[in-house]
């Protein structure tokens, strides 16, 4: 590693420290797979080794860059209150699909059915935008509006996903365990920001850090 790289890494670690990325949970909540990544304990809270975090982050970034270079999609997932806005904005900034509400079972493992719901959302939205709902009664239009609202809530972030994603990025692999299981069962690589309570054994590219901070 060059002196320049060393300085850059120290800068990244300092920024992560300022952001509180080093805070884990209490020892009683820590998953055994995270033990090698714990630096110490402060006021009953375990401290994550940010030098290790930086190493894992570099590896994850290299993988993400390789996926992007191939023009493939990464599905962003973060349904925790503190993660929703960040995940949505990050996905939109790079025109990638996202899930920020409850994960719908089968989003990956039964994608053929999910595609039908996405197509339905596109169909109804298009008709409304074109003014083609005038042929329906007021009550019917209200029902259609409610259907669009519900579909938008659960599938709006998936409109750009025409096939299964090449990778999954999640905030808190414990909270998003169903999504992680679906990706793992179908061989889709997983990148995850994971707190000290997470099992990172089945995460291809874990980034150990505080996953509950805004």
PDB file of C-alpha atoms in Angstrom, residues 31-210:
ATOM      1  CA  UNK A  31     -23.628 -12.689  16.564  1.00  0.00           C
ATOM      2  CA  UNK A  32     -20.653 -15.092  16.829  1.00  0.00           C
ATOM      3  CA  UNK A  33     -19.679 -14.454  13.197  1.00  0.00           C
ATOM      4  CA  UNK A  34     -18.938 -10.828  14.098  1.00  0.00           C
ATOM      5  CA  UNK A  35     -16.577 -11.610  16.982  1.00  0.00           C
ATOM      6  CA  UNK A  36     -13.334 -11.239  14.944  1.00  0.00           C
ATOM      7  CA  UNK A  37     -14.451  -7.772  13.874  1.00  0.00           C
ATOM      8  CA  UNK A  38     -14.994  -6.364  17.361  1.00  0.00           C
ATOM      9  CA  UNK A  39     -12.295  -3.990  18.635  1.00  0.00           C
ATOM     10  CA  UNK A  40     -13.466  -3.619  22.210  1.00  0.00           C
ATOM     11  CA  UNK A  41     -16.273  -2.473  24.523  1.00  0.00           C
ATOM     12  CA  UNK A  42     -17.298   0.992  25.694  1.00  0.00           C
ATOM     13  CA  UNK A  43     -20.111   1.520  28.199  1.00  0.00           C
ATOM     14  CA  UNK A  44     -21.463  -2.012  27.490  1.00  0.00           C
ATOM     15  CA  UNK A  45     -21.566  -1.275  23.738  1.00  0.00           C
ATOM     16  CA  UNK A  46     -19.206  -3.240  21.520  1.00  0.00           C
ATOM     17  CA  UNK A  47     -16.974  -1.250  19.183  1.00  0.00           C
ATOM     18  CA  UNK A  48     -16.489  -2.439  15.620  1.00  0.00           C
ATOM     19  CA  UNK A  49     -12.942  -2.392  14.261  1.00  0.00           C
ATOM     20  CA  UNK A  50     -13.140   0.274  11.546  1.00  0.00           C
ATOM     21  CA  UNK A  51      -9.880  -0.845   9.974  1.00  0.00           C
ATOM     22  CA  UNK A  52     -11.603  -4.152   9.259  1.00  0.00           C
ATOM     23  CA  UNK A  53     -14.671  -2.272   8.052  1.00  0.00           C
ATOM     24  CA  UNK A  54     -12.493  -0.356   5.602  1.00  0.00           C
ATOM     25  CA  UNK A  55     -11.038  -3.613   4.267  1.00  0.00           C
ATOM     26  CA  UNK A  56     -14.476  -5.149   3.779  1.00  0.00           C
ATOM     27  CA  UNK A  57     -15.806  -1.913   2.271  1.00  0.00           C
ATOM     28  CA  UNK A  58     -13.014  -1.831  -0.305  1.00  0.00           C
ATOM     29  CA  UNK A  59     -13.795  -5.396  -1.332  1.00  0.00           C
ATOM     30  CA  UNK A  60     -17.529  -4.627  -1.600  1.00  0.00           C
ATOM     31  CA  UNK A  61     -16.881  -1.496  -3.670  1.00  0.00           C
ATOM     32  CA  UNK A  62     -14.735  -3.466  -6.104  1.00  0.00           C
ATOM     33  CA  UNK A  63     -17.518  -6.015  -6.556  1.00  0.00           C
ATOM     34  CA  UNK A  64     -20.192  -3.343  -7.053  1.00  0.00           C
ATOM     35  CA  UNK A  65     -17.981  -1.596  -9.608  1.00  0.00           C
ATOM     36  CA  UNK A  66     -17.595  -4.858 -11.534  1.00  0.00           C
ATOM     37  CA  UNK A  67     -21.375  -5.354 -11.634  1.00  0.00           C
ATOM     38  CA  UNK A  68     -21.908  -1.783 -12.815  1.00  0.00           C
ATOM     39  CA  UNK A  69     -19.228  -2.167 -15.478  1.00  0.00           C
ATOM     40  CA  UNK A  70     -21.150  -5.118 -16.911  1.00  0.00           C
ATOM     41  CA  UNK A  71     -24.305  -3.003 -17.047  1.00  0.00           C
ATOM     42  CA  UNK A  72     -26.169  -5.262 -14.627  1.00  0.00           C
ATOM     43  CA  UNK A  73     -28.586  -4.238 -11.887  1.00  0.00           C
ATOM     44  CA  UNK A  74     -28.227  -4.266  -8.129  1.00  0.00           C
ATOM     45  CA  UNK A  75     -31.416  -4.308  -6.069  1.00  0.00           C
ATOM     46  CA  UNK A  76     -31.259  -1.969  -3.050  1.00  0.00           C
ATOM     47  CA  UNK A  77     -33.187  -3.073   0.054  1.00  0.00           C
ATOM     48  CA  UNK A  78     -33.743  -1.138   3.264  1.00  0.00           C
ATOM     49  CA  UNK A  79     -37.100  -1.200   5.047  1.00  0.00           C
ATOM     50  CA  UNK A  80     -35.975   0.130   8.435  1.00  0.00           C
ATOM     51  CA  UNK A  81     -37.265   3.632   9.141  1.00  0.00           C
ATOM     52  CA  UNK A  82     -33.765   5.065   9.404  1.00  0.00           C
ATOM     53  CA  UNK A  83     -32.711   3.450   6.115  1.00  0.00           C
ATOM     54  CA  UNK A  84     -35.652   4.043   3.781  1.00  0.00           C
ATOM     55  CA  UNK A  85     -34.884   7.536   2.547  1.00  0.00           C
ATOM     56  CA  UNK A  86     -31.152   6.891   2.173  1.00  0.00           C
ATOM     57  CA  UNK A  87     -31.719   3.647   0.253  1.00  0.00           C
ATOM     58  CA  UNK A  88     -34.335   5.169  -2.048  1.00  0.00           C
ATOM     59  CA  UNK A  89     -32.236   8.240  -2.849  1.00  0.00           C
ATOM     60  CA  UNK A  90     -29.115   6.148  -3.431  1.00  0.00           C
ATOM     61  CA  UNK A  91     -30.957   3.817  -5.809  1.00  0.00           C
ATOM     62  CA  UNK A  92     -32.624   6.648  -7.716  1.00  0.00           C
ATOM     63  CA  UNK A  93     -29.311   8.481  -8.101  1.00  0.00           C
ATOM     64  CA  UNK A  94     -27.943   5.560 -10.126  1.00  0.00           C
ATOM     65  CA  UNK A  95     -31.251   4.489 -11.700  1.00  0.00           C
ATOM     66  CA  UNK A  96     -31.446   1.149  -9.894  1.00  0.00           C
ATOM     67  CA  UNK A  97     -34.444  -0.691  -8.376  1.00  0.00           C
ATOM     68  CA  UNK A  98     -35.191  -0.570  -4.664  1.00  0.00           C
ATOM     69  CA  UNK A  99     -37.442  -1.881  -1.899  1.00  0.00           C
ATOM     70  CA  UNK A 100     -38.054   0.359   1.106  1.00  0.00           C
ATOM     71  CA  UNK A 101     -41.289  -1.136   2.401  1.00  0.00           C
ATOM     72  CA  UNK A 102     -41.970  -4.658   3.606  1.00  0.00           C
ATOM     73  CA  UNK A 103     -40.211  -7.240   1.445  1.00  0.00           C
ATOM     74  CA  UNK A 104     -42.796  -9.149  -0.566  1.00  0.00           C
ATOM     75  CA  UNK A 105     -42.037 -12.861  -0.406  1.00  0.00           C
ATOM     76  CA  UNK A 106     -41.088 -14.156  -3.835  1.00  0.00           C
ATOM     77  CA  UNK A 107     -39.670 -10.881  -5.113  1.00  0.00           C
ATOM     78  CA  UNK A 108     -36.665 -12.899  -6.269  1.00  0.00           C
ATOM     79  CA  UNK A 109     -37.712 -16.546  -5.989  1.00  0.00           C
ATOM     80  CA  UNK A 110     -41.059 -16.007  -7.728  1.00  0.00           C
ATOM     81  CA  UNK A 111     -40.138 -13.067  -9.926  1.00  0.00           C
ATOM     82  CA  UNK A 112     -42.465 -14.156 -12.747  1.00  0.00           C
ATOM     83  CA  UNK A 113     -45.440 -13.307 -10.511  1.00  0.00           C
ATOM     84  CA  UNK A 114     -43.865 -10.088  -9.287  1.00  0.00           C
ATOM     85  CA  UNK A 115     -43.420  -9.019 -12.921  1.00  0.00           C
ATOM     86  CA  UNK A 116     -47.200  -9.323 -13.368  1.00  0.00           C
ATOM     87  CA  UNK A 117     -47.802  -6.899 -10.487  1.00  0.00           C
ATOM     88  CA  UNK A 118     -45.246  -4.485 -11.934  1.00  0.00           C
ATOM     89  CA  UNK A 119     -46.931  -4.729 -15.350  1.00  0.00           C
ATOM     90  CA  UNK A 120     -50.310  -4.065 -13.730  1.00  0.00           C
ATOM     91  CA  UNK A 121     -48.933  -0.940 -12.062  1.00  0.00           C
ATOM     92  CA  UNK A 122     -47.506   0.273 -15.371  1.00  0.00           C
ATOM     93  CA  UNK A 123     -50.797  -0.406 -17.153  1.00  0.00           C
ATOM     94  CA  UNK A 124     -53.004   1.431 -14.662  1.00  0.00           C
ATOM     95  CA  UNK A 125     -50.603   4.347 -14.293  1.00  0.00           C
ATOM     96  CA  UNK A 126     -50.410   4.754 -18.063  1.00  0.00           C
ATOM     97  CA  UNK A 127     -54.203   4.721 -18.413  1.00  0.00           C
ATOM     98  CA  UNK A 128     -54.596   7.343 -15.692  1.00  0.00           C
ATOM     99  CA  UNK A 129     -51.935   9.590 -17.225  1.00  0.00           C
ATOM    100  CA  UNK A 130     -53.593   9.323 -20.638  1.00  0.00           C
ATOM    101  CA  UNK A 131     -57.015  10.129 -19.190  1.00  0.00           C
ATOM    102  CA  UNK A 132     -58.397   6.733 -20.132  1.00  0.00           C
ATOM    103  CA  UNK A 133     -60.153   6.158 -16.811  1.00  0.00           C
ATOM    104  CA  UNK A 134     -63.043   8.456 -17.704  1.00  0.00           C
ATOM    105  CA  UNK A 135     -65.044   5.488 -18.945  1.00  0.00           C
ATOM    106  CA  UNK A 136     -65.270   4.157 -15.398  1.00  0.00           C
ATOM    107  CA  UNK A 137     -67.698   5.271 -12.706  1.00  0.00           C
ATOM    108  CA  UNK A 138     -66.517   7.482  -9.862  1.00  0.00           C
ATOM    109  CA  UNK A 139     -66.534   4.490  -7.519  1.00  0.00           C
ATOM    110  CA  UNK A 140     -64.540   2.377  -9.982  1.00  0.00           C
ATOM    111  CA  UNK A 141     -61.984   5.159 -10.457  1.00  0.00           C
ATOM    112  CA  UNK A 142     -61.595   5.418  -6.693  1.00  0.00           C
ATOM    113  CA  UNK A 143     -60.950   1.679  -6.492  1.00  0.00           C
ATOM    114  CA  UNK A 144     -58.390   1.922  -9.303  1.00  0.00           C
ATOM    115  CA  UNK A 145     -56.656   4.819  -7.540  1.00  0.00           C
ATOM    116  CA  UNK A 146     -56.430   2.728  -4.384  1.00  0.00           C
ATOM    117  CA  UNK A 147     -55.036  -0.212  -6.355  1.00  0.00           C
ATOM    118  CA  UNK A 148     -52.407   2.033  -7.935  1.00  0.00           C
ATOM    119  CA  UNK A 149     -51.486   3.425  -4.515  1.00  0.00           C
ATOM    120  CA  UNK A 150     -51.054  -0.071  -3.084  1.00  0.00           C
ATOM    121  CA  UNK A 151     -49.060  -1.319  -6.076  1.00  0.00           C
ATOM    122  CA  UNK A 152     -46.881   1.792  -6.009  1.00  0.00           C
ATOM    123  CA  UNK A 153     -46.157   1.259  -2.315  1.00  0.00           C
ATOM    124  CA  UNK A 154     -44.931  -2.294  -2.804  1.00  0.00           C
ATOM    125  CA  UNK A 155     -43.662  -2.370  -6.385  1.00  0.00           C
ATOM    126  CA  UNK A 156     -42.992   1.238  -7.405  1.00  0.00           C
ATOM    127  CA  UNK A 157     -39.289   0.879  -6.751  1.00  0.00           C
ATOM    128  CA  UNK A 158     -39.101  -2.179  -8.995  1.00  0.00           C
ATOM    129  CA  UNK A 159     -40.385  -0.601 -12.219  1.00  0.00           C
ATOM    130  CA  UNK A 160     -36.920  -0.636 -13.783  1.00  0.00           C
ATOM    131  CA  UNK A 161     -36.254  -4.269 -12.822  1.00  0.00           C
ATOM    132  CA  UNK A 162     -37.085  -6.348 -15.891  1.00  0.00           C
ATOM    133  CA  UNK A 163     -35.263  -9.458 -14.681  1.00  0.00           C
ATOM    134  CA  UNK A 164     -33.729 -10.819 -11.504  1.00  0.00           C
ATOM    135  CA  UNK A 165     -30.963  -8.554 -10.182  1.00  0.00           C
ATOM    136  CA  UNK A 166     -27.296  -9.455 -10.503  1.00  0.00           C
ATOM    137  CA  UNK A 167     -26.747  -8.596  -6.838  1.00  0.00           C
ATOM    138  CA  UNK A 168     -28.556  -7.512  -3.699  1.00  0.00           C
ATOM    139  CA  UNK A 169     -27.529  -4.611  -1.457  1.00  0.00           C
ATOM    140  CA  UNK A 170     -29.186  -4.494   1.956  1.00  0.00           C
ATOM    141  CA  UNK A 171     -29.055  -2.346   5.048  1.00  0.00           C
ATOM    142  CA  UNK A 172     -29.105  -4.700   8.057  1.00  0.00           C
ATOM    143  CA  UNK A 173     -29.014  -8.302   6.857  1.00  0.00           C
ATOM    144  CA  UNK A 174     -30.802  -9.378  10.038  1.00  0.00           C
ATOM    145  CA  UNK A 175     -33.790  -7.099   9.432  1.00  0.00           C
ATOM    146  CA  UNK A 176     -33.863  -8.089   5.756  1.00  0.00           C
ATOM    147  CA  UNK A 177     -33.392 -11.809   6.428  1.00  0.00           C
ATOM    148  CA  UNK A 178     -36.134 -12.905   4.005  1.00  0.00           C
ATOM    149  CA  UNK A 179     -34.575 -10.967   1.132  1.00  0.00           C
ATOM    150  CA  UNK A 180     -31.165 -12.372   2.055  1.00  0.00           C
ATOM    151  CA  UNK A 181     -32.513 -15.941   2.090  1.00  0.00           C
ATOM    152  CA  UNK A 182     -34.117 -15.500  -1.331  1.00  0.00           C
ATOM    153  CA  UNK A 183     -30.929 -14.116  -2.833  1.00  0.00           C
ATOM    154  CA  UNK A 184     -28.814 -16.820  -1.213  1.00  0.00           C
ATOM    155  CA  UNK A 185     -31.114 -19.613  -2.437  1.00  0.00           C
ATOM    156  CA  UNK A 186     -30.866 -18.373  -6.025  1.00  0.00           C
ATOM    157  CA  UNK A 187     -27.132 -17.729  -6.021  1.00  0.00           C
ATOM    158  CA  UNK A 188     -27.400 -13.940  -6.158  1.00  0.00           C
ATOM    159  CA  UNK A 189     -24.414 -12.255  -4.437  1.00  0.00           C
ATOM    160  CA  UNK A 190     -25.277 -10.167  -1.386  1.00  0.00           C
ATOM    161  CA  UNK A 191     -23.669  -6.925  -0.253  1.00  0.00           C
ATOM    162  CA  UNK A 192     -24.768  -5.874   3.208  1.00  0.00           C
ATOM    163  CA  UNK A 193     -24.167  -3.145   5.737  1.00  0.00           C
ATOM    164  CA  UNK A 194     -24.376  -5.350   8.823  1.00  0.00           C
ATOM    165  CA  UNK A 195     -24.367  -4.488  12.505  1.00  0.00           C
ATOM    166  CA  UNK A 196     -22.784  -6.596  15.226  1.00  0.00           C
ATOM    167  CA  UNK A 197     -26.005  -8.595  15.689  1.00  0.00           C
ATOM    168  CA  UNK A 198     -25.944  -9.909  12.109  1.00  0.00           C
ATOM    169  CA  UNK A 199     -24.887 -13.313  10.839  1.00  0.00           C
ATOM    170  CA  UNK A 200     -22.446 -12.482   8.062  1.00  0.00           C
ATOM    171  CA  UNK A 201     -21.560 -16.082   7.198  1.00  0.00           C
ATOM    172  CA  UNK A 202     -23.950 -16.127   4.233  1.00  0.00           C
ATOM    173  CA  UNK A 203     -23.188 -12.571   3.136  1.00  0.00           C
ATOM    174  CA  UNK A 204     -20.825 -12.499   0.169  1.00  0.00           C
ATOM    175  CA  UNK A 205     -19.664  -8.928   0.750  1.00  0.00           C
ATOM    176  CA  UNK A 206     -20.456  -7.832   4.317  1.00  0.00           C
ATOM    177  CA  UNK A 207     -19.565  -4.340   5.494  1.00  0.00           C
ATOM    178  CA  UNK A 208     -19.473  -4.459   9.306  1.00  0.00           C
ATOM    179  CA  UNK A 209     -20.745  -1.158  10.681  1.00  0.00           C
ATOM    180  CA  UNK A 210     -23.496   0.518  12.653  1.00  0.00           C
TER     181      UNK A 210
END
